[in-house]
Amino acid sequence: MKIFVVNCGSSSLKYQLINMVDESVLAKGLVERIGIDGSTLKHVPTGKESVTLNEVIANHSVGIKMVLDILTDSNHGVIESLEEIAAIGHRVVHGGEKFSDSVLIGLDVLKNIELCSVMAPLHNPANLLGIEACEKLMPSTPQVAVFDTAFHQTMPKQAYLYGLPYELYEKYALRRYGFHGTSHKYVAQRAADIMDEHMTNLRIITCHLGNGASIAAVKYGKCIDTSMGYTPLEGLVMGTRSGEIDPAIIPFLMEKEKLNAKEIDEYLNKKSGILGITGLSSDFRDVEQAAEEGNERAQLAIDIFAYKVKKYIGGYVAAMGGVDAIVFTAGLGENSAFMRDKICNGLEYLGTRIDKERNMVRGKEQEISVKRAPVKIFVIPTNEELVIARDTANVCKELIKF
Ligand code: ADP
């Protein structure tokens, strides 16, 4: 059984075709600059040469059509016909309170994804475009929505309600949702597998540290808290996002810097965080290098980031009444031995210590705590596409013939 995984952004589209028999990737690729000059499709078929096409890609529908054509192309393709695709799995960013699991897409689901667009105005409409394009081109293939928010729907009210009038929750569904759910779910499950334990016996803290960064507390298989909130702006200091700040700063800045609501939102999302503190870059590779060369603000940004992560880890240990494993994933978490070391330095009171040598790993699954530490530390590369493919196969198992 082959599953086509689609992740649509407003002007980009990532895809993978996965063979579920052995969970191998048959092809993957990226369409960029949809609807903008200079659109490209980069297609990477496994075992064949990669190819880049530079053509006008006016909308998502054209982009998906190009991807389906190249997947079945006699030179660059990996399947003979689209009939081989059993189902399509879509990443959908916001599922609100409606979706606590992946679902088969029908009219009702589409309507609800659209209703959730208020909470994710940049993402959900783009995800819907991808779904509609696939529906048009492959009307008889089942499609499944896999939500970034779903894994966090197990949080108790005490973790997801803000200190705001309760009516606002009832009126606007204003609450913490959390994001990166598929990633947190995948790495928590992998940690349990590596430990040869059931997730239901473990308390795991998952640190998804990329451009966007979030931490989750996964207690006995269920997420009980996470650092991102109503939007992906809350929590840690991120590449360009401020993370949590005193909310009173917002009206202060709006007045002093003459910013309207849209402008302050952009300021906090795009010009803040590591970029804002350093004045240099949002990319930790640049920041680590600048710090090494003696740049004080770069060093400060690194210190602030590591301190925040450590504080969240401490908070989640308290929330779960202990911890059995800490997992690092995503760009920074998978690649920066330096940052992992800095974060874990001082966590010895928990019963764990990072092993400097084992920590010198990059983008590879590995336990990095010292041998026999009661609390394990892992690097686990995330694989959101595989979770989407697995969920899609699972949701469709009654519908598709094996
Ligand atoms: P996202 O998916 O949120 O855009 P990623 O998970 O791809 O982000 O992470 C990208 C970030 O990871 C980069 O901006 C950079 O800060 C960090 N990163 C990647 N590789 C390294 C590395 N070798 N050392 C330090 N940081 C790295």
XYZ file of N, CA, C and O in Angstrom, residues 1-7 16-18 20 23 84-92 101-105 131 134 138 141-147 182 185 383-402:
232
model
N 0.836 -1.195 0.000
C 0.000 0.000 0.000
C 0.878 1.254 0.000
O 1.804 1.359 0.788
N 0.563 2.205 -0.899
C 1.355 3.441 -0.975
C 0.511 4.632 -0.552
O -0.640 4.761 -0.958
N 1.106 5.477 0.272
C 0.399 6.654 0.777
C 1.129 7.909 0.309
O 2.354 8.013 0.430
N 0.360 8.850 -0.223
C 0.886 10.128 -0.680
C 0.671 11.140 0.459
O -0.455 11.370 0.884
N 1.780 11.707 0.962
C 1.690 12.648 2.078
C 1.906 14.070 1.559
O 2.888 14.341 0.863
N 0.980 14.952 1.890
C 1.034 16.317 1.365
C 1.042 17.321 2.523
O 0.238 17.220 3.447
N 1.969 18.290 2.428
C 2.046 19.343 3.439
C 2.071 20.683 2.704
O 3.097 21.089 2.170
N 5.662 13.449 0.059
C 6.402 12.185 0.096
C 5.457 11.105 -0.370
O 4.249 11.160 -0.100
N 6.008 10.124 -1.073
C 5.229 8.927 -1.384
C 5.877 7.793 -0.591
O 7.075 7.526 -0.739
N 5.074 7.176 0.288
C 5.638 6.178 1.211
C 5.018 4.810 0.953
O 3.788 4.682 0.826
N 3.964 1.593 2.485
C 3.683 1.205 3.868
C 4.098 -0.226 4.190
O 4.107 -0.620 5.359
N 7.584 0.911 5.075
C 7.653 2.331 5.454
C 8.819 3.050 4.766
O 9.402 3.988 5.322
N -2.015 3.212 -7.942
C -1.196 2.597 -6.892
C -1.253 3.381 -5.576
O -0.870 2.871 -4.531
N -1.697 4.642 -5.646
C -1.794 5.441 -4.412
C -3.100 5.078 -3.708
O -4.191 5.358 -4.200
N -2.965 4.447 -2.545
C -4.156 3.952 -1.848
C -4.902 5.065 -1.126
O -6.131 5.042 -1.014
N -4.153 6.053 -0.615
C -4.795 7.134 0.128
C -3.850 8.323 0.212
O -2.635 8.182 -0.021
N -4.421 9.479 0.541
C -3.623 10.706 0.645
C -3.751 11.250 2.070
O -4.858 11.377 2.596
N -2.608 11.561 2.677
C -2.617 12.122 4.039
C -2.173 13.568 3.990
O -1.145 13.885 3.403
N -2.971 14.450 4.587
C -2.648 15.874 4.578
C -2.287 16.358 5.963
O -2.988 16.061 6.933
N -1.219 17.135 6.047
C -0.941 17.821 7.309
C -1.895 19.020 7.382
O -1.964 19.828 6.450
N -2.639 19.105 8.459
C -3.490 20.277 8.682
C -3.062 20.888 10.014
O -2.935 20.183 11.017
N -8.011 13.548 16.838
C -7.333 12.473 16.120
C -7.427 12.734 14.617
O -8.174 13.620 14.186
N -6.712 11.922 13.850
C -6.766 12.075 12.406
C -8.121 11.570 11.892
O -8.681 10.638 12.463
N -8.631 12.200 10.819
C -9.968 11.816 10.318
C -10.011 11.706 8.806
O -9.260 12.375 8.095
N -10.950 10.907 8.342
C -11.235 10.800 6.916
C -11.916 12.101 6.484
O -12.835 12.572 7.159
N -11.460 12.657 5.367
C -12.003 13.952 4.953
C -13.307 13.768 4.175
O -13.379 13.010 3.213
N -5.995 19.988 -0.190
C -7.027 18.943 -0.134
C -7.940 19.053 -1.359
O -8.241 18.059 -2.030
N -6.239 17.823 -4.568
C -6.168 16.351 -4.647
C -7.541 15.763 -4.933
O -7.678 14.807 -5.703
N -7.875 13.368 -7.942
C -8.027 11.942 -7.591
C -9.299 11.759 -6.758
O -9.233 11.430 -5.563
N -9.902 8.661 -4.447
C -8.896 8.220 -3.471
C -9.205 8.839 -2.104
O -9.394 10.054 -2.005
N -9.295 8.014 -1.049
C -9.607 8.574 0.264
C -8.523 9.540 0.747
O -7.334 9.319 0.521
N -8.974 10.607 1.417
C -8.037 11.603 1.938
C -8.238 11.735 3.449
O -9.358 11.728 3.936
N -7.116 11.900 4.140
C -7.167 11.962 5.601
C -6.487 13.252 6.080
O -5.467 13.661 5.508
N -7.066 13.884 7.085
C -6.446 15.070 7.676
C -5.762 14.674 8.987
O -6.361 14.007 9.832
N -4.482 15.071 9.103
C -3.711 14.783 10.324
C -3.336 16.151 10.923
O -2.667 16.952 10.270
N -3.810 16.407 12.122
C -3.722 17.755 12.691
C -2.516 17.930 13.612
O -2.225 17.062 14.436
N 2.328 16.105 15.754
C 2.767 14.852 15.118
C 4.221 14.550 15.465
O 4.596 13.395 15.641
N 4.419 13.411 19.150
C 3.875 12.054 19.250
C 4.900 11.027 18.734
O 5.156 10.005 19.371
N 9.945 12.588 12.341
C 9.485 12.116 11.035
C 7.971 12.301 10.953
O 7.195 11.371 11.123
N 7.589 13.563 10.726
C 6.166 13.895 10.716
C 5.453 13.221 9.553
O 4.303 12.801 9.671
N 6.162 13.085 8.425
C 5.527 12.471 7.243
C 5.142 11.023 7.525
O 4.087 10.555 7.097
N 6.014 10.323 8.251
C 5.721 8.918 8.551
C 4.495 8.805 9.471
O 3.643 7.932 9.274
N 4.401 9.713 10.445
C 3.211 9.692 11.323
C 1.958 9.941 10.479
O 0.934 9.266 10.648
N 2.047 10.906 9.556
C 0.885 11.212 8.702
C 0.520 9.982 7.870
O -0.656 9.605 7.761
N 1.534 9.321 7.303
C 1.276 8.132 6.480
C 0.670 7.009 7.320
O -0.296 6.351 6.905
N 1.210 6.804 8.519
C 0.689 5.729 9.379
C -0.759 6.017 9.773
O -1.615 5.128 9.727
N -1.020 7.257 10.173
C -2.382 7.620 10.574
C -3.341 7.454 9.394
O -4.461 6.980 9.550
N -2.877 7.860 8.209
C -3.729 7.772 7.014
C -4.071 6.306 6.733
O -5.235 5.954 6.500
N -3.042 5.458 6.785
C -3.278 4.023 6.529
C -4.247 3.470 7.568
O -5.161 2.708 7.248
N -4.068 3.902 8.802
C -4.904 3.402 9.894
C -6.364 3.837 9.735
O -7.288 3.022 9.839
N -6.562 5.128 9.427
C -7.927 5.645 9.266
C -8.618 4.961 8.083
O -9.824 4.695 8.108
N -7.838 4.656 7.043
C -8.434 4.105 5.806
C -8.463 2.588 5.765
O -8.835 2.022 4.735
N -8.045 1.920 6.841
C -7.822 0.473 6.695
C -9.083 -0.292 6.278
O -8.986 -1.302 5.596
N -10.234 0.230 6.614
C -11.472 -0.456 6.217
C -11.801 -0.194 4.745
O -12.517 -0.955 4.127
N -11.288 0.961 4.252
C -11.711 1.404 2.919
C -10.861 0.874 1.784
O -11.309 0.762 0.648
N -9.558 0.617 2.095
C -8.689 0.273 0.992
C -8.300 -1.185 0.972
O -8.155 -1.820 2.004
N -8.136 -1.651 -0.260
C -7.775 -3.053 -0.417
C -6.259 -3.167 -0.310
O -5.538 -2.343 -0.855
N -5.777 -4.162 0.396
C -4.320 -4.344 0.517
C -3.810 -5.220 -0.613
O -4.536 -6.004 -1.159
